[in-house]
Amino acid sequence: MIGLISGTSMDGIDVAVADLSIRGDVVELVPVQCAEHPFPKDLLCKPRDLAEVCAFDTSLGQAFGEVAAGYLPADLISSLGQTVHHEVQDGDCLGTLQLGQPAWIAERTGVPVVADLRVRDVAAGGQGAPLASTLDALWLAGENTAIALNIGGIANITVVRPGTPPIAYDTGPGNALMDAVMEVISNGRRRQDTNGEFARRGSVREDILKKLLADPYYSKPWPKSTGKEHFNAEYLHGFPTVPAEDMLRTLVEVTARTIADACRAHDASTVVASGGGMRNPVLVEALTKALDPIPLRISDSLGLPRDGKEAYLAALLGFLTWHGVPGNTPSATGASGPRLLGSITPGNGPLRLPEPVTGPVTKLKVGEPKWLD
């Protein structure tokens, strides 16, 4: 399996290669390789009209296909694409749009592609996110109130507690607001505060922090999801003008505190974190402090690399669809029931799907990695 995704930060195309198998109610995922490839620079601006949407969909599909071609052979490719719009009004997700046309991936590789994985959950009344809840609930099954945390452009958690259905939702901004500030102050030359360089020189502005934490999103009940439609550069208009370093340090605090508040609300015994936000040492320090005494662990310690977990998620979701297993978690997304996710684009030959799996899948076993150079 090859899994592909470019997250809300648009900071790269993530790819993961995994061997997946299923026996009874257990899926085994053996990590083989994961990497990040540069996001095409000419696609960094969100498309604004239909011509740009068409060009973006085509070009990103071609870029995904080129990345995947470098990791062949494979039996199946699964792509979560690039979310360009996620429409939520009054707590309901009205639609979601992921681009990166799978036909280009299939044409370049000759391999069947599972893609467009979110929209079926939305059609069933769900939020279409966070789909990471599927991997997290299977992966952490049996743990004592463990929370899986992913910090990308948006931060999300999955609460896994024995004997109860998993809960998952977006807690709020991860890197999105920090990235937006960096783009503005660098005139587009820098898209992130690498290693927290700017934030480390700043101080938390309590007046701005208080105003940011008053956003109604944080007190909304779950299931809920959000995106850059809400947390973007325009969101920060109207705040006092302060040194960029102070604003960035304050935004680090917003991300850390909103995540920690959500984790405390569920009496977490441990938090297992992944995603690009974990590369920012200032954010990791702030989050560790905000969570204390709840321990913060890195997903690598449980077998899934922090930078590759979402691409492995893409691989898992495609694998489940291929085997006729629903890929959403209704208690997490709010969908009316379990659904097979995505659409399948054939490769060079006719589709030959395996016999559908009968019965539910209850556990994900992460096998011993067999890394390739």
mmCIF file of C-alpha atoms in Angstrom:
data_model
loop_
_atom_site.group_PDB
_atom_site.id
_atom_site.type_symbol
_atom_site.label_atom_id
_atom_site.label_comp_id
_atom_site.label_asym_id
_atom_site.label_seq_id
_atom_site.Cartn_x
_atom_site.Cartn_y
_atom_site.Cartn_z
ATOM 1 C CA MET A 1 0.000 0.000 0.000
ATOM 2 C CA ILE A 2 1.041 3.577 -0.718
ATOM 3 C CA GLY A 3 -0.688 6.344 1.274
ATOM 4 C CA LEU A 4 -0.659 9.979 0.160
ATOM 5 C CA ILE A 5 -1.796 13.239 1.771
ATOM 6 C CA SER A 6 -1.005 16.920 1.805
ATOM 7 C CA GLY A 7 -2.286 18.468 5.016
ATOM 8 C CA THR A 8 -3.947 21.790 5.719
ATOM 9 C CA SER A 9 -0.558 23.480 6.138
ATOM 10 C CA MET A 10 0.312 22.651 2.498
ATOM 11 C CA ASP A 11 3.920 22.220 3.599
ATOM 12 C CA GLY A 12 4.568 19.022 1.671
ATOM 13 C CA ILE A 13 3.224 15.847 0.096
ATOM 14 C CA ASP A 14 3.478 13.065 2.653
ATOM 15 C CA VAL A 15 3.901 9.493 1.441
ATOM 16 C CA ALA A 16 3.954 6.243 3.387
ATOM 17 C CA VAL A 17 4.533 2.676 2.232
ATOM 18 C CA ALA A 18 3.101 -0.119 4.352
ATOM 19 C CA ASP A 19 2.403 -3.821 4.194
ATOM 20 C CA LEU A 20 -1.160 -4.384 5.383
ATOM 21 C CA SER A 21 -2.934 -7.646 6.070
ATOM 22 C CA ILE A 22 -6.091 -8.678 7.840
ATOM 23 C CA ARG A 23 -6.810 -11.746 9.922
ATOM 24 C CA GLY A 24 -10.075 -12.093 11.765
ATOM 25 C CA ASP A 25 -10.838 -8.762 13.408
ATOM 26 C CA VAL A 26 -7.211 -7.535 13.436
ATOM 27 C CA VAL A 27 -5.458 -5.457 10.789
ATOM 28 C CA GLU A 28 -1.676 -5.558 10.862
ATOM 29 C CA LEU A 29 0.233 -2.565 9.505
ATOM 30 C CA VAL A 30 3.961 -2.946 8.961
ATOM 31 C CA PRO A 31 5.679 0.407 8.268
ATOM 32 C CA VAL A 32 8.086 0.199 5.330
ATOM 33 C CA GLN A 33 8.927 3.764 4.385
ATOM 34 C CA CYS A 34 7.669 7.320 4.846
ATOM 35 C CA ALA A 35 8.861 10.649 3.511
ATOM 36 C CA GLU A 36 7.836 14.204 2.753
ATOM 37 C CA HIS A 37 8.164 15.680 -0.730
ATOM 38 C CA PRO A 38 8.027 19.407 -1.557
ATOM 39 C CA PHE A 39 4.584 20.818 -2.253
ATOM 40 C CA PRO A 40 4.480 22.353 -5.764
ATOM 41 C CA LYS A 41 5.291 26.045 -5.303
ATOM 42 C CA ASP A 42 2.884 27.139 -8.022
ATOM 43 C CA LEU A 43 -0.005 25.566 -6.067
ATOM 44 C CA LEU A 44 0.572 27.254 -2.720
ATOM 45 C CA CYS A 45 -2.276 29.744 -3.255
ATOM 46 C CA LYS A 46 -5.790 28.400 -2.784
ATOM 47 C CA PRO A 47 -7.682 28.314 -6.135
ATOM 48 C CA ARG A 48 -10.226 31.135 -6.492
ATOM 49 C CA ASP A 49 -12.257 30.358 -9.624
ATOM 50 C CA LEU A 50 -13.244 27.277 -11.618
ATOM 51 C CA ALA A 51 -10.298 27.547 -13.988
ATOM 52 C CA GLU A 52 -7.897 27.610 -11.046
ATOM 53 C CA VAL A 53 -9.739 24.734 -9.349
ATOM 54 C CA CYS A 54 -9.392 22.659 -12.501
ATOM 55 C CA ALA A 55 -5.705 23.500 -12.876
ATOM 56 C CA PHE A 56 -5.040 22.804 -9.174
ATOM 57 C CA ASP A 57 -6.866 19.462 -9.276
ATOM 58 C CA THR A 58 -4.906 18.410 -12.353
ATOM 59 C CA SER A 59 -1.478 19.634 -11.276
ATOM 60 C CA LEU A 60 -1.707 18.222 -7.763
ATOM 61 C CA GLY A 61 -2.951 14.886 -9.098
ATOM 62 C CA GLN A 62 0.046 14.810 -11.409
ATOM 63 C CA ALA A 63 2.381 15.702 -8.530
ATOM 64 C CA PHE A 64 0.873 12.961 -6.337
ATOM 65 C CA GLY A 65 1.259 10.502 -9.208
ATOM 66 C CA GLU A 66 4.908 11.424 -9.660
ATOM 67 C CA VAL A 67 5.588 10.957 -5.931
ATOM 68 C CA ALA A 68 3.796 7.601 -5.837
ATOM 69 C CA ALA A 69 5.676 6.376 -8.911
ATOM 70 C CA GLY A 70 8.887 6.628 -6.933
ATOM 71 C CA TYR A 71 7.643 4.017 -4.433
ATOM 72 C CA LEU A 72 6.424 1.287 -6.771
ATOM 73 C CA PRO A 73 5.682 -1.587 -6.934
ATOM 74 C CA ALA A 74 2.426 -1.455 -4.983
ATOM 75 C CA ASP A 75 -0.919 -3.212 -5.117
ATOM 76 C CA LEU A 76 -2.995 -0.177 -4.170
ATOM 77 C CA ILE A 77 -2.629 3.572 -3.645
ATOM 78 C CA SER A 78 -4.825 5.594 -1.310
ATOM 79 C CA SER A 79 -4.940 9.388 -1.400
ATOM 80 C CA LEU A 80 -6.505 11.777 1.088
ATOM 81 C CA GLY A 81 -5.648 14.622 -1.299
ATOM 82 C CA GLN A 82 -5.557 18.295 -0.376
ATOM 83 C CA THR A 83 -8.515 19.829 1.435
ATOM 84 C CA VAL A 84 -9.213 23.166 -0.256
ATOM 85 C CA HIS A 85 -12.564 23.829 1.396
ATOM 86 C CA HIS A 86 -14.481 22.413 4.352
ATOM 87 C CA GLU A 87 -17.865 24.094 4.812
ATOM 88 C CA VAL A 88 -19.253 24.028 8.349
ATOM 89 C CA GLN A 89 -22.266 26.128 9.371
ATOM 90 C CA ASP A 90 -24.002 26.030 12.751
ATOM 91 C CA GLY A 91 -22.150 22.845 13.638
ATOM 92 C CA ASP A 92 -23.151 20.964 10.476
ATOM 93 C CA CYS A 93 -20.698 20.064 7.725
ATOM 94 C CA LEU A 94 -22.440 20.987 4.476
ATOM 95 C CA GLY A 95 -19.669 19.817 2.169
ATOM 96 C CA THR A 96 -15.982 19.145 1.830
ATOM 97 C CA LEU A 97 -13.672 19.337 -1.173
ATOM 98 C CA GLN A 98 -10.383 17.498 -1.591
ATOM 99 C CA LEU A 99 -8.374 17.961 -4.782
ATOM 100 C CA GLY A 100 -5.578 15.991 -6.425
ATOM 101 C CA GLN A 101 -7.385 14.098 -9.195
ATOM 102 C CA PRO A 102 -6.807 10.334 -8.681
ATOM 103 C CA ALA A 103 -7.040 9.569 -12.413
ATOM 104 C CA TRP A 104 -3.628 11.204 -12.860
ATOM 105 C CA ILE A 105 -2.190 9.028 -10.076
ATOM 106 C CA ALA A 106 -3.620 5.875 -11.656
ATOM 107 C CA GLU A 107 -2.424 6.896 -15.123
ATOM 108 C CA ARG A 108 1.120 7.593 -13.931
ATOM 109 C CA THR A 109 1.451 4.412 -11.813
ATOM 110 C CA GLY A 110 -0.904 1.901 -13.406
ATOM 111 C CA VAL A 111 -2.156 1.079 -9.901
ATOM 112 C CA PRO A 112 -5.766 1.395 -8.679
ATOM 113 C CA VAL A 113 -6.377 4.409 -6.445
ATOM 114 C CA VAL A 114 -8.829 4.916 -3.581
ATOM 115 C CA ALA A 115 -9.540 8.631 -3.101
ATOM 116 C CA ASP A 116 -12.157 11.213 -2.058
ATOM 117 C CA LEU A 117 -12.409 9.536 1.328
ATOM 118 C CA ARG A 118 -14.199 12.213 3.371
ATOM 119 C CA VAL A 119 -17.343 13.054 1.467
ATOM 120 C CA ARG A 120 -19.291 9.828 2.069
ATOM 121 C CA ASP A 121 -19.131 10.439 5.811
ATOM 122 C CA VAL A 122 -20.392 13.997 5.224
ATOM 123 C CA ALA A 123 -23.236 12.676 3.049
ATOM 124 C CA ALA A 124 -24.195 10.446 5.987
ATOM 125 C CA GLY A 125 -24.462 13.471 8.282
ATOM 126 C CA GLY A 126 -20.909 13.413 9.609
ATOM 127 C CA GLN A 127 -18.160 16.004 9.716
ATOM 128 C CA GLY A 128 -15.867 14.030 7.393
ATOM 129 C CA ALA A 129 -13.202 14.609 10.028
ATOM 130 C CA PRO A 130 -11.187 13.701 11.868
ATOM 131 C CA LEU A 131 -10.816 10.436 9.960
ATOM 132 C CA ALA A 132 -7.694 9.814 12.039
ATOM 133 C CA SER A 133 -10.180 8.568 14.634
ATOM 134 C CA THR A 134 -10.423 5.301 12.682
ATOM 135 C CA LEU A 135 -6.714 4.544 12.976
ATOM 136 C CA ASP A 136 -6.486 5.888 16.517
ATOM 137 C CA ALA A 137 -9.402 3.868 17.875
ATOM 138 C CA LEU A 138 -8.018 0.614 16.447
ATOM 139 C CA TRP A 139 -4.396 1.420 17.330
ATOM 140 C CA LEU A 140 -4.997 2.421 20.962
ATOM 141 C CA ALA A 141 -7.688 -0.188 21.706
ATOM 142 C CA GLY A 142 -7.153 -1.555 25.199
ATOM 143 C CA GLU A 143 -5.327 1.512 26.492
ATOM 144 C CA ASN A 144 -6.685 3.290 29.577
ATOM 145 C CA THR A 145 -8.237 6.539 28.322
ATOM 146 C CA ALA A 146 -5.528 7.367 25.817
ATOM 147 C CA ILE A 147 -5.797 10.403 23.580
ATOM 148 C CA ALA A 148 -4.217 10.447 20.138
ATOM 149 C CA LEU A 149 -3.271 13.975 19.123
ATOM 150 C CA ASN A 150 -2.295 15.190 15.675
ATOM 151 C CA ILE A 151 -1.048 18.738 15.174
ATOM 152 C CA GLY A 152 -1.142 19.834 11.571
ATOM 153 C CA GLY A 153 -2.612 23.109 10.366
ATOM 154 C CA ILE A 154 -5.550 22.133 12.578
ATOM 155 C CA ALA A 155 -5.164 20.066 15.759
ATOM 156 C CA ASN A 156 -7.401 17.075 16.405
ATOM 157 C CA ILE A 157 -7.770 14.473 19.118
ATOM 158 C CA THR A 158 -9.246 10.992 19.407
ATOM 159 C CA VAL A 159 -10.315 9.836 22.858
ATOM 160 C CA VAL A 160 -10.047 6.060 23.248
ATOM 161 C CA ARG A 161 -11.575 4.679 26.434
ATOM 162 C CA PRO A 162 -12.266 0.967 27.091
ATOM 163 C CA GLY A 163 -15.910 0.022 26.823
ATOM 164 C CA THR A 164 -17.125 3.242 25.203
ATOM 165 C CA PRO A 165 -17.233 4.451 21.591
ATOM 166 C CA PRO A 166 -14.306 6.710 20.639
ATOM 167 C CA ILE A 167 -14.741 10.474 20.514
ATOM 168 C CA ALA A 168 -12.801 12.640 18.077
ATOM 169 C CA TYR A 169 -12.862 16.258 16.981
ATOM 170 C CA ASP A 170 -10.777 19.224 15.917
ATOM 171 C CA THR A 171 -9.674 21.150 19.000
ATOM 172 C CA GLY A 172 -8.840 24.298 17.010
ATOM 173 C CA PRO A 173 -5.762 25.700 15.314
ATOM 174 C CA GLY A 174 -2.573 23.708 15.259
ATOM 175 C CA ASN A 175 -0.035 25.491 13.077
ATOM 176 C CA ALA A 176 -2.535 27.405 10.916
ATOM 177 C CA LEU A 177 -2.422 30.797 12.644
ATOM 178 C CA MET A 178 1.329 30.660 13.241
ATOM 179 C CA ASP A 179 1.901 29.805 9.588
ATOM 180 C CA ALA A 180 -0.353 32.682 8.512
ATOM 181 C CA VAL A 181 1.665 35.179 10.578
ATOM 182 C CA MET A 182 4.959 33.901 9.157
ATOM 183 C CA GLU A 183 3.695 34.282 5.598
ATOM 184 C CA VAL A 184 2.640 37.882 6.255
ATOM 185 C CA ILE A 185 5.804 39.048 8.020
ATOM 186 C CA SER A 186 8.081 37.367 5.450
ATOM 187 C CA ASN A 187 6.079 38.552 2.411
ATOM 188 C CA GLY A 188 5.449 34.942 1.481
ATOM 189 C CA ARG A 189 9.079 33.820 1.678
ATOM 190 C CA ARG A 190 8.562 31.701 4.801
ATOM 191 C CA ARG A 191 5.551 29.498 5.422
ATOM 192 C CA GLN A 192 6.334 28.380 8.980
ATOM 193 C CA ASP A 193 8.258 29.324 12.092
ATOM 194 C CA THR A 194 10.896 26.623 11.676
ATOM 195 C CA ASN A 195 11.985 25.200 15.045
ATOM 196 C CA GLY A 196 9.991 27.959 16.786
ATOM 197 C CA GLU A 197 12.795 30.422 16.013
ATOM 198 C CA PHE A 198 10.603 33.534 16.220
ATOM 199 C CA ALA A 199 8.240 32.313 18.951
ATOM 200 C CA ARG A 200 11.136 31.516 21.275
ATOM 201 C CA ARG A 201 12.174 35.190 21.251
ATOM 202 C CA GLY A 202 8.675 36.385 22.119
ATOM 203 C CA SER A 203 6.472 36.651 25.172
ATOM 204 C CA VAL A 204 2.840 35.700 25.685
ATOM 205 C CA ARG A 205 0.531 38.714 25.440
ATOM 206 C CA GLU A 206 -2.161 37.951 28.004
ATOM 207 C CA ASP A 207 -4.605 40.505 26.544
ATOM 208 C CA ILE A 208 -4.440 38.905 23.089
ATOM 209 C CA LEU A 209 -4.457 35.388 24.527
ATOM 210 C CA LYS A 210 -7.653 36.093 26.461
ATOM 211 C CA LYS A 211 -9.388 37.393 23.346
ATOM 212 C CA LEU A 212 -8.239 34.426 21.253
ATOM 213 C CA LEU A 213 -9.382 31.875 23.827
ATOM 214 C CA ALA A 214 -12.848 33.464 23.848
ATOM 215 C CA ASP A 215 -13.558 32.111 20.359
ATOM 216 C CA PRO A 216 -16.935 30.289 20.544
ATOM 217 C CA TYR A 217 -15.545 27.301 18.642
ATOM 218 C CA TYR A 218 -13.752 25.956 21.713
ATOM 219 C CA SER A 219 -16.934 25.611 23.760
ATOM 220 C CA LYS A 220 -18.995 23.958 21.009
ATOM 221 C CA PRO A 221 -19.980 20.347 21.645
ATOM 222 C CA TRP A 222 -18.456 17.558 19.596
ATOM 223 C CA PRO A 223 -18.521 16.177 16.977
ATOM 224 C CA LYS A 224 -17.073 19.276 15.377
ATOM 225 C CA SER A 225 -14.499 20.216 12.784
ATOM 226 C CA THR A 226 -12.884 23.384 11.530
ATOM 227 C CA GLY A 227 -10.260 24.559 9.074
ATOM 228 C CA LYS A 228 -8.502 27.482 7.479
ATOM 229 C CA GLU A 229 -11.895 28.816 6.446
ATOM 230 C CA HIS A 230 -12.038 30.026 10.050
ATOM 231 C CA PHE A 231 -8.477 30.103 11.399
ATOM 232 C CA ASN A 232 -6.578 32.177 8.825
ATOM 233 C CA ALA A 233 -4.710 35.473 8.430
ATOM 234 C CA GLU A 234 -7.954 37.475 8.264
ATOM 235 C CA TYR A 235 -8.965 35.957 11.607
ATOM 236 C CA LEU A 236 -6.189 37.983 13.261
ATOM 237 C CA HIS A 237 -7.329 41.337 11.874
ATOM 238 C CA GLY A 238 -8.443 43.706 14.604
ATOM 239 C CA PHE A 239 -6.009 42.445 17.207
ATOM 240 C CA PRO A 240 -3.494 44.936 18.641
ATOM 241 C CA THR A 241 -0.298 45.404 16.656
ATOM 242 C CA VAL A 242 2.518 43.719 18.565
ATOM 243 C CA PRO A 243 5.997 42.429 17.644
ATOM 244 C CA ALA A 244 5.749 39.330 15.460
ATOM 245 C CA GLU A 245 7.685 37.310 18.029
ATOM 246 C CA ASP A 246 5.105 38.097 20.721
ATOM 247 C CA MET A 247 2.205 37.225 18.434
ATOM 248 C CA LEU A 248 3.800 33.911 17.487
ATOM 249 C CA ARG A 249 4.527 33.001 21.097
ATOM 250 C CA THR A 250 0.942 33.878 22.002
ATOM 251 C CA LEU A 251 -0.388 31.695 19.181
ATOM 252 C CA VAL A 252 1.787 28.825 20.428
ATOM 253 C CA GLU A 253 0.061 29.239 23.784
ATOM 254 C CA VAL A 254 -3.392 29.210 22.173
ATOM 255 C CA THR A 255 -2.666 25.911 20.433
ATOM 256 C CA ALA A 256 -1.147 24.346 23.562
ATOM 257 C CA ARG A 257 -3.887 25.470 25.940
ATOM 258 C CA THR A 258 -6.846 24.544 23.733
ATOM 259 C CA ILE A 259 -5.387 21.079 23.164
ATOM 260 C CA ALA A 260 -4.643 20.627 26.872
ATOM 261 C CA ASP A 261 -8.103 21.856 27.890
ATOM 262 C CA ALA A 262 -9.708 19.308 25.566
ATOM 263 C CA CYS A 263 -7.518 16.478 26.871
ATOM 264 C CA ARG A 264 -8.287 17.348 30.496
ATOM 265 C CA ALA A 265 -12.012 17.386 29.763
ATOM 266 C CA HIS A 266 -11.756 13.685 28.919
ATOM 267 C CA ASP A 267 -9.577 12.712 31.913
ATOM 268 C CA ALA A 268 -6.748 11.547 29.673
ATOM 269 C CA SER A 269 -4.188 9.225 31.234
ATOM 270 C CA THR A 270 -1.731 9.744 28.386
ATOM 271 C CA VAL A 271 -1.499 11.766 25.160
ATOM 272 C CA VAL A 272 0.197 10.256 22.098
ATOM 273 C CA ALA A 273 1.158 13.012 19.673
ATOM 274 C CA SER A 274 2.094 13.223 16.006
ATOM 275 C CA GLY A 275 2.100 15.706 13.138
ATOM 276 C CA GLY A 276 4.197 18.592 11.923
ATOM 277 C CA GLY A 277 3.519 20.644 15.049
ATOM 278 C CA MET A 278 5.685 18.236 17.004
ATOM 279 C CA ARG A 279 8.711 19.562 15.105
ATOM 280 C CA ASN A 280 8.296 22.915 16.857
ATOM 281 C CA PRO A 281 10.169 22.628 20.183
ATOM 282 C CA VAL A 282 8.533 25.779 21.574
ATOM 283 C CA LEU A 283 5.097 24.286 20.981
ATOM 284 C CA VAL A 284 6.149 20.932 22.445
ATOM 285 C CA GLU A 285 7.454 22.683 25.574
ATOM 286 C CA ALA A 286 4.278 24.747 25.949
ATOM 287 C CA LEU A 287 2.082 21.691 25.430
ATOM 288 C CA THR A 288 4.050 19.591 27.905
ATOM 289 C CA LYS A 289 3.624 22.331 30.505
ATOM 290 C CA ALA A 290 -0.075 22.825 29.764
ATOM 291 C CA LEU A 291 -0.777 19.076 30.001
ATOM 292 C CA ASP A 292 1.215 18.447 33.192
ATOM 293 C CA PRO A 293 0.838 15.991 34.930
ATOM 294 C CA ILE A 294 -0.635 14.134 31.917
ATOM 295 C CA PRO A 295 2.349 12.585 30.102
ATOM 296 C CA LEU A 296 2.982 13.552 26.476
ATOM 297 C CA ARG A 297 4.329 10.710 24.318
ATOM 298 C CA ILE A 298 5.420 10.738 20.695
ATOM 299 C CA SER A 299 3.695 8.335 18.290
ATOM 300 C CA ASP A 300 7.095 6.905 17.309
ATOM 301 C CA SER A 301 7.193 5.163 20.690
ATOM 302 C CA LEU A 302 4.185 3.085 19.571
ATOM 303 C CA GLY A 303 5.541 2.314 16.113
ATOM 304 C CA LEU A 304 4.104 5.081 13.917
ATOM 305 C CA PRO A 305 6.472 7.926 12.935
ATOM 306 C CA ARG A 306 5.146 11.348 13.950
ATOM 307 C CA ASP A 307 5.749 12.768 10.471
ATOM 308 C CA GLY A 308 4.228 9.828 8.619
ATOM 309 C CA LYS A 309 1.180 8.944 10.679
ATOM 310 C CA GLU A 310 -1.376 10.712 8.461
ATOM 311 C CA ALA A 311 0.034 9.083 5.329
ATOM 312 C CA TYR A 312 -0.226 5.709 7.083
ATOM 313 C CA LEU A 313 -3.816 6.690 7.911
ATOM 314 C CA ALA A 314 -4.458 7.211 4.195
ATOM 315 C CA ALA A 315 -3.041 3.748 3.485
ATOM 316 C CA LEU A 316 -5.214 2.163 6.171
ATOM 317 C CA LEU A 317 -8.418 3.846 4.959
ATOM 318 C CA GLY A 318 -7.806 2.711 1.391
ATOM 319 C CA PHE A 319 -7.056 -0.818 2.583
ATOM 320 C CA LEU A 320 -10.327 -0.949 4.546
ATOM 321 C CA THR A 321 -12.345 0.256 1.550
ATOM 322 C CA TRP A 322 -10.613 -2.296 -0.701
ATOM 323 C CA HIS A 323 -11.690 -5.063 1.683
ATOM 324 C CA GLY A 324 -15.266 -3.843 2.103
ATOM 325 C CA VAL A 325 -14.770 -2.549 5.652
ATOM 326 C CA PRO A 326 -16.307 0.799 6.725
ATOM 327 C CA GLY A 327 -13.635 3.410 7.343
ATOM 328 C CA ASN A 328 -15.434 6.019 9.429
ATOM 329 C CA THR A 329 -16.115 6.085 13.164
ATOM 330 C CA PRO A 330 -19.678 7.430 13.581
ATOM 331 C CA SER A 331 -19.244 8.306 17.266
ATOM 332 C CA ALA A 332 -16.317 10.504 16.257
ATOM 333 C CA THR A 333 -17.542 12.135 13.053
ATOM 334 C CA GLY A 334 -21.265 12.264 13.819
ATOM 335 C CA ALA A 335 -22.294 10.209 10.792
ATOM 336 C CA SER A 336 -25.547 8.280 10.994
ATOM 337 C CA GLY A 337 -23.693 4.986 10.678
ATOM 338 C CA PRO A 338 -20.603 3.187 9.379
ATOM 339 C CA ARG A 339 -19.842 3.753 5.712
ATOM 340 C CA LEU A 340 -17.462 2.455 3.074
ATOM 341 C CA LEU A 341 -15.365 5.482 2.152
ATOM 342 C CA GLY A 342 -14.095 6.855 -1.107
ATOM 343 C CA SER A 343 -14.197 6.051 -4.790
ATOM 344 C CA ILE A 344 -11.922 3.637 -6.651
ATOM 345 C CA THR A 345 -10.155 4.597 -9.878
ATOM 346 C CA PRO A 346 -8.925 1.531 -11.808
ATOM 347 C CA GLY A 347 -5.270 1.097 -12.729
ATOM 348 C CA ASN A 348 -4.055 -0.403 -16.002
ATOM 349 C CA GLY A 349 -6.173 -3.536 -15.743
ATOM 350 C CA PRO A 350 -9.642 -4.520 -14.589
ATOM 351 C CA LEU A 351 -10.452 -4.191 -10.916
ATOM 352 C CA ARG A 352 -10.101 -7.393 -8.918
ATOM 353 C CA LEU A 353 -11.199 -6.717 -5.376
ATOM 354 C CA PRO A 354 -10.732 -9.343 -2.660
ATOM 355 C CA GLU A 355 -13.696 -11.033 -1.030
ATOM 356 C CA PRO A 356 -15.247 -8.546 1.435
ATOM 357 C CA VAL A 357 -14.310 -9.044 5.071
ATOM 358 C CA THR A 358 -17.221 -10.207 7.184
ATOM 359 C CA GLY A 359 -17.521 -8.883 10.701
ATOM 360 C CA PRO A 360 -16.054 -5.765 12.304
ATOM 361 C CA VAL A 361 -12.390 -4.872 12.621
ATOM 362 C CA THR A 362 -11.555 -4.113 16.269
ATOM 363 C CA LYS A 363 -7.787 -3.698 16.478
ATOM 364 C CA LEU A 364 -4.778 -2.386 14.560
ATOM 365 C CA LYS A 365 -1.484 -4.096 15.252
ATOM 366 C CA VAL A 366 1.583 -2.100 14.209
ATOM 367 C CA GLY A 367 4.208 -4.626 13.230
ATOM 368 C CA GLU A 368 7.955 -4.369 13.487
ATOM 369 C CA PRO A 369 9.075 -1.829 10.854
ATOM 370 C CA LYS A 370 11.032 -3.081 7.884
ATOM 371 C CA TRP A 371 12.484 0.238 6.758
ATOM 372 C CA LEU A 372 13.868 0.681 3.274
ATOM 373 C CA ASP A 373 16.666 3.127 2.446
#
